[in-house]
Amino acid sequence: YKPWSKIEFTGFAFTGANIANVGTLRQGFSVLGPGDAIAIRSRGGWAQVALLPTSRLSFHLIAGQQDDNDSDLRFGGIGKNQTYVGNIMYRIGPNLIVSLERSQVRTTYLPGGLRINNHHDLAFAYLF
């Protein structure tokens, strides 16, 4: 959604079972016993707001989450992943972009336990 030329909103929401094959968490199913497996139910999504002050400079804020159904998981499974990202992109030339990014992933493991993983990144992208 782009209500004005200097701002845009994007996002995606999902719900389903055994969604690991579409790039989400690795756990698509749980094996409960011999010949007994269940698909893990999951829901989540992400949202982004981009501020575009010039044709060369952009600022992005992103938040996302995947929340698997805890009752479908075995001990040590990932109950929830939450991600928060902020970045600045600058177009150096027609095909070259430089970006500074700060992100944090919060992973909740079962039966309990939160791990926080911070990232600080510098990236260069060449557009073909």
PDB file of C-alpha atoms in Angstrom:
ATOM      1  CA  TYR A   1       0.000   0.000   0.000  1.00  0.00           C
ATOM      2  CA  LYS A   2       1.473   3.332  -1.059  1.00  0.00           C
ATOM      3  CA  PRO A   3      -0.672   6.222   0.189  1.00  0.00           C
ATOM      4  CA  TRP A   4       1.961   8.793  -0.754  1.00  0.00           C
ATOM      5  CA  SER A   5       5.059   8.707  -2.983  1.00  0.00           C
ATOM      6  CA  LYS A   6       7.376   8.961   0.068  1.00  0.00           C
ATOM      7  CA  ILE A   7       5.970   6.069   2.128  1.00  0.00           C
ATOM      8  CA  GLU A   8       4.910   2.501   1.447  1.00  0.00           C
ATOM      9  CA  PHE A   9       3.593  -0.382   3.516  1.00  0.00           C
ATOM     10  CA  THR A  10       4.069  -4.049   2.652  1.00  0.00           C
ATOM     11  CA  GLY A  11       3.374  -7.263   4.500  1.00  0.00           C
ATOM     12  CA  PHE A  12       2.285 -10.849   4.455  1.00  0.00           C
ATOM     13  CA  ALA A  13       0.278 -13.126   6.753  1.00  0.00           C
ATOM     14  CA  PHE A  14       0.040 -16.903   6.771  1.00  0.00           C
ATOM     15  CA  THR A  15      -1.560 -19.786   8.599  1.00  0.00           C
ATOM     16  CA  GLY A  16      -1.338 -23.498   7.925  1.00  0.00           C
ATOM     17  CA  ALA A  17       0.341 -26.773   8.790  1.00  0.00           C
ATOM     18  CA  ASN A  18       3.697 -28.279   7.760  1.00  0.00           C
ATOM     19  CA  ILE A  19       4.863 -24.999   6.258  1.00  0.00           C
ATOM     20  CA  ALA A  20       8.593 -25.638   6.779  1.00  0.00           C
ATOM     21  CA  ASN A  21       9.090 -26.160   3.052  1.00  0.00           C
ATOM     22  CA  VAL A  22       8.181 -22.534   2.277  1.00  0.00           C
ATOM     23  CA  GLY A  23      11.179 -21.037   4.084  1.00  0.00           C
ATOM     24  CA  THR A  24       9.893 -20.883   7.645  1.00  0.00           C
ATOM     25  CA  LEU A  25      11.152 -22.655  10.778  1.00  0.00           C
ATOM     26  CA  ARG A  26      12.671 -26.083  10.160  1.00  0.00           C
ATOM     27  CA  GLN A  27       9.987 -27.979  12.069  1.00  0.00           C
ATOM     28  CA  GLY A  28       7.199 -29.046   9.745  1.00  0.00           C
ATOM     29  CA  PHE A  29       6.006 -32.110  11.639  1.00  0.00           C
ATOM     30  CA  SER A  30       6.458 -33.937  14.959  1.00  0.00           C
ATOM     31  CA  VAL A  31       7.012 -37.669  15.287  1.00  0.00           C
ATOM     32  CA  LEU A  32       5.060 -38.845  18.330  1.00  0.00           C
ATOM     33  CA  GLY A  33       5.907 -42.517  18.030  1.00  0.00           C
ATOM     34  CA  PRO A  34       6.326 -45.355  15.526  1.00  0.00           C
ATOM     35  CA  GLY A  35       4.056 -44.582  12.589  1.00  0.00           C
ATOM     36  CA  ASP A  36       2.551 -41.583  14.376  1.00  0.00           C
ATOM     37  CA  ALA A  37       3.410 -38.111  13.056  1.00  0.00           C
ATOM     38  CA  ILE A  38       1.461 -34.847  13.012  1.00  0.00           C
ATOM     39  CA  ALA A  39       1.852 -31.687  10.982  1.00  0.00           C
ATOM     40  CA  ILE A  40       2.759 -28.654  13.082  1.00  0.00           C
ATOM     41  CA  ARG A  41       0.184 -25.887  12.850  1.00  0.00           C
ATOM     42  CA  SER A  42       1.614 -22.401  12.471  1.00  0.00           C
ATOM     43  CA  ARG A  43       0.642 -18.794  11.913  1.00  0.00           C
ATOM     44  CA  GLY A  44       2.528 -15.583  11.448  1.00  0.00           C
ATOM     45  CA  GLY A  45       3.564 -12.879   9.075  1.00  0.00           C
ATOM     46  CA  TRP A  46       5.578  -9.725   8.662  1.00  0.00           C
ATOM     47  CA  ALA A  47       5.029  -6.041   8.034  1.00  0.00           C
ATOM     48  CA  GLN A  48       7.286  -3.315   6.679  1.00  0.00           C
ATOM     49  CA  VAL A  49       7.123   0.441   6.402  1.00  0.00           C
ATOM     50  CA  ALA A  50       9.516   2.162   3.994  1.00  0.00           C
ATOM     51  CA  LEU A  51      10.252   5.870   4.035  1.00  0.00           C
ATOM     52  CA  LEU A  52      11.560   7.162   0.701  1.00  0.00           C
ATOM     53  CA  PRO A  53      12.863  10.736   1.175  1.00  0.00           C
ATOM     54  CA  THR A  54      14.798  10.728  -2.141  1.00  0.00           C
ATOM     55  CA  SER A  55      15.179   8.423  -5.130  1.00  0.00           C
ATOM     56  CA  ARG A  56      18.546   7.259  -3.731  1.00  0.00           C
ATOM     57  CA  LEU A  57      17.829   6.972   0.014  1.00  0.00           C
ATOM     58  CA  SER A  58      15.335   4.773   1.871  1.00  0.00           C
ATOM     59  CA  PHE A  59      14.660   3.779   5.491  1.00  0.00           C
ATOM     60  CA  HIS A  60      12.905   0.520   6.401  1.00  0.00           C
ATOM     61  CA  LEU A  61      11.337  -0.794   9.616  1.00  0.00           C
ATOM     62  CA  ILE A  62      10.306  -4.460   9.589  1.00  0.00           C
ATOM     63  CA  ALA A  63       8.698  -6.764  12.154  1.00  0.00           C
ATOM     64  CA  GLY A  64       7.732 -10.396  11.751  1.00  0.00           C
ATOM     65  CA  GLN A  65       6.663 -13.434  13.705  1.00  0.00           C
ATOM     66  CA  GLN A  66       6.097 -17.148  13.326  1.00  0.00           C
ATOM     67  CA  ASP A  67       4.155 -18.796  16.135  1.00  0.00           C
ATOM     68  CA  ASP A  68       3.916 -22.588  16.015  1.00  0.00           C
ATOM     69  CA  ASN A  69       1.217 -24.380  18.004  1.00  0.00           C
ATOM     70  CA  ASP A  70       3.018 -25.421  21.217  1.00  0.00           C
ATOM     71  CA  SER A  71       0.891 -28.547  21.671  1.00  0.00           C
ATOM     72  CA  ASP A  72       2.154 -29.867  18.311  1.00  0.00           C
ATOM     73  CA  LEU A  73       5.820 -29.569  19.324  1.00  0.00           C
ATOM     74  CA  ARG A  74       8.182 -31.897  21.123  1.00  0.00           C
ATOM     75  CA  PHE A  75      10.576 -30.874  23.924  1.00  0.00           C
ATOM     76  CA  GLY A  76      13.182 -28.449  22.574  1.00  0.00           C
ATOM     77  CA  GLY A  77      11.034 -27.280  19.668  1.00  0.00           C
ATOM     78  CA  ILE A  78      10.776 -23.626  18.714  1.00  0.00           C
ATOM     79  CA  GLY A  79       7.488 -22.184  19.917  1.00  0.00           C
ATOM     80  CA  LYS A  80       7.907 -18.709  18.459  1.00  0.00           C
ATOM     81  CA  ASN A  81      10.322 -16.602  16.425  1.00  0.00           C
ATOM     82  CA  GLN A  82      10.037 -12.823  16.406  1.00  0.00           C
ATOM     83  CA  THR A  83      12.201 -10.556  14.255  1.00  0.00           C
ATOM     84  CA  TYR A  84      12.706  -6.793  14.328  1.00  0.00           C
ATOM     85  CA  VAL A  85      14.769  -4.992  11.678  1.00  0.00           C
ATOM     86  CA  GLY A  86      15.742  -1.454  10.813  1.00  0.00           C
ATOM     87  CA  ASN A  87      17.895  -0.496   7.857  1.00  0.00           C
ATOM     88  CA  ILE A  88      19.069   2.354   5.687  1.00  0.00           C
ATOM     89  CA  MET A  89      19.689   1.823   1.960  1.00  0.00           C
ATOM     90  CA  TYR A  90      21.548   4.228  -0.294  1.00  0.00           C
ATOM     91  CA  ARG A  91      21.846   3.844  -4.060  1.00  0.00           C
ATOM     92  CA  ILE A  92      25.487   4.681  -4.863  1.00  0.00           C
ATOM     93  CA  GLY A  93      24.974   4.252  -8.589  1.00  0.00           C
ATOM     94  CA  PRO A  94      22.346   2.925 -11.006  1.00  0.00           C
ATOM     95  CA  ASN A  95      23.115  -0.712 -10.112  1.00  0.00           C
ATOM     96  CA  LEU A  96      24.866  -0.492  -6.715  1.00  0.00           C
ATOM     97  CA  ILE A  97      23.224  -0.177  -3.285  1.00  0.00           C
ATOM     98  CA  VAL A  98      24.882  -0.004   0.140  1.00  0.00           C
ATOM     99  CA  SER A  99      22.891  -0.850   3.270  1.00  0.00           C
ATOM    100  CA  LEU A 100      23.391  -0.643   7.030  1.00  0.00           C
ATOM    101  CA  GLU A 101      21.100  -2.893   9.042  1.00  0.00           C
ATOM    102  CA  ARG A 102      20.376  -3.696  12.671  1.00  0.00           C
ATOM    103  CA  SER A 103      18.171  -6.670  13.520  1.00  0.00           C
ATOM    104  CA  GLN A 104      17.172  -8.831  16.429  1.00  0.00           C
ATOM    105  CA  VAL A 105      15.671 -12.326  16.420  1.00  0.00           C
ATOM    106  CA  ARG A 106      13.933 -13.544  19.591  1.00  0.00           C
ATOM    107  CA  THR A 107      13.488 -17.320  19.666  1.00  0.00           C
ATOM    108  CA  THR A 108      11.374 -19.042  22.316  1.00  0.00           C
ATOM    109  CA  TYR A 109      12.207 -22.710  22.870  1.00  0.00           C
ATOM    110  CA  LEU A 110       9.944 -25.214  24.647  1.00  0.00           C
ATOM    111  CA  PRO A 111       9.415 -25.847  27.499  1.00  0.00           C
ATOM    112  CA  GLY A 112      10.753 -22.348  28.116  1.00  0.00           C
ATOM    113  CA  GLY A 113      13.720 -20.223  27.344  1.00  0.00           C
ATOM    114  CA  LEU A 114      14.254 -17.144  25.261  1.00  0.00           C
ATOM    115  CA  ARG A 115      17.336 -16.619  23.134  1.00  0.00           C
ATOM    116  CA  ILE A 116      18.116 -13.249  21.608  1.00  0.00           C
ATOM    117  CA  ASN A 117      20.343 -12.958  18.544  1.00  0.00           C
ATOM    118  CA  ASN A 118      21.465  -9.467  17.480  1.00  0.00           C
ATOM    119  CA  HIS A 119      22.819  -8.705  13.999  1.00  0.00           C
ATOM    120  CA  HIS A 120      24.677  -5.646  12.715  1.00  0.00           C
ATOM    121  CA  ASP A 121      25.233  -5.785   8.985  1.00  0.00           C
ATOM    122  CA  LEU A 122      26.846  -3.824   6.193  1.00  0.00           C
ATOM    123  CA  ALA A 123      25.878  -4.999   2.724  1.00  0.00           C
ATOM    124  CA  PHE A 124      26.502  -4.103  -0.891  1.00  0.00           C
ATOM    125  CA  ALA A 125      24.045  -5.193  -3.561  1.00  0.00           C
ATOM    126  CA  TYR A 126      24.547  -5.183  -7.313  1.00  0.00           C
ATOM    127  CA  LEU A 127      21.353  -5.096  -9.371  1.00  0.00           C
ATOM    128  CA  PHE A 128      21.413  -7.055 -12.609  1.00  0.00           C
TER     129      PHE A 128
END
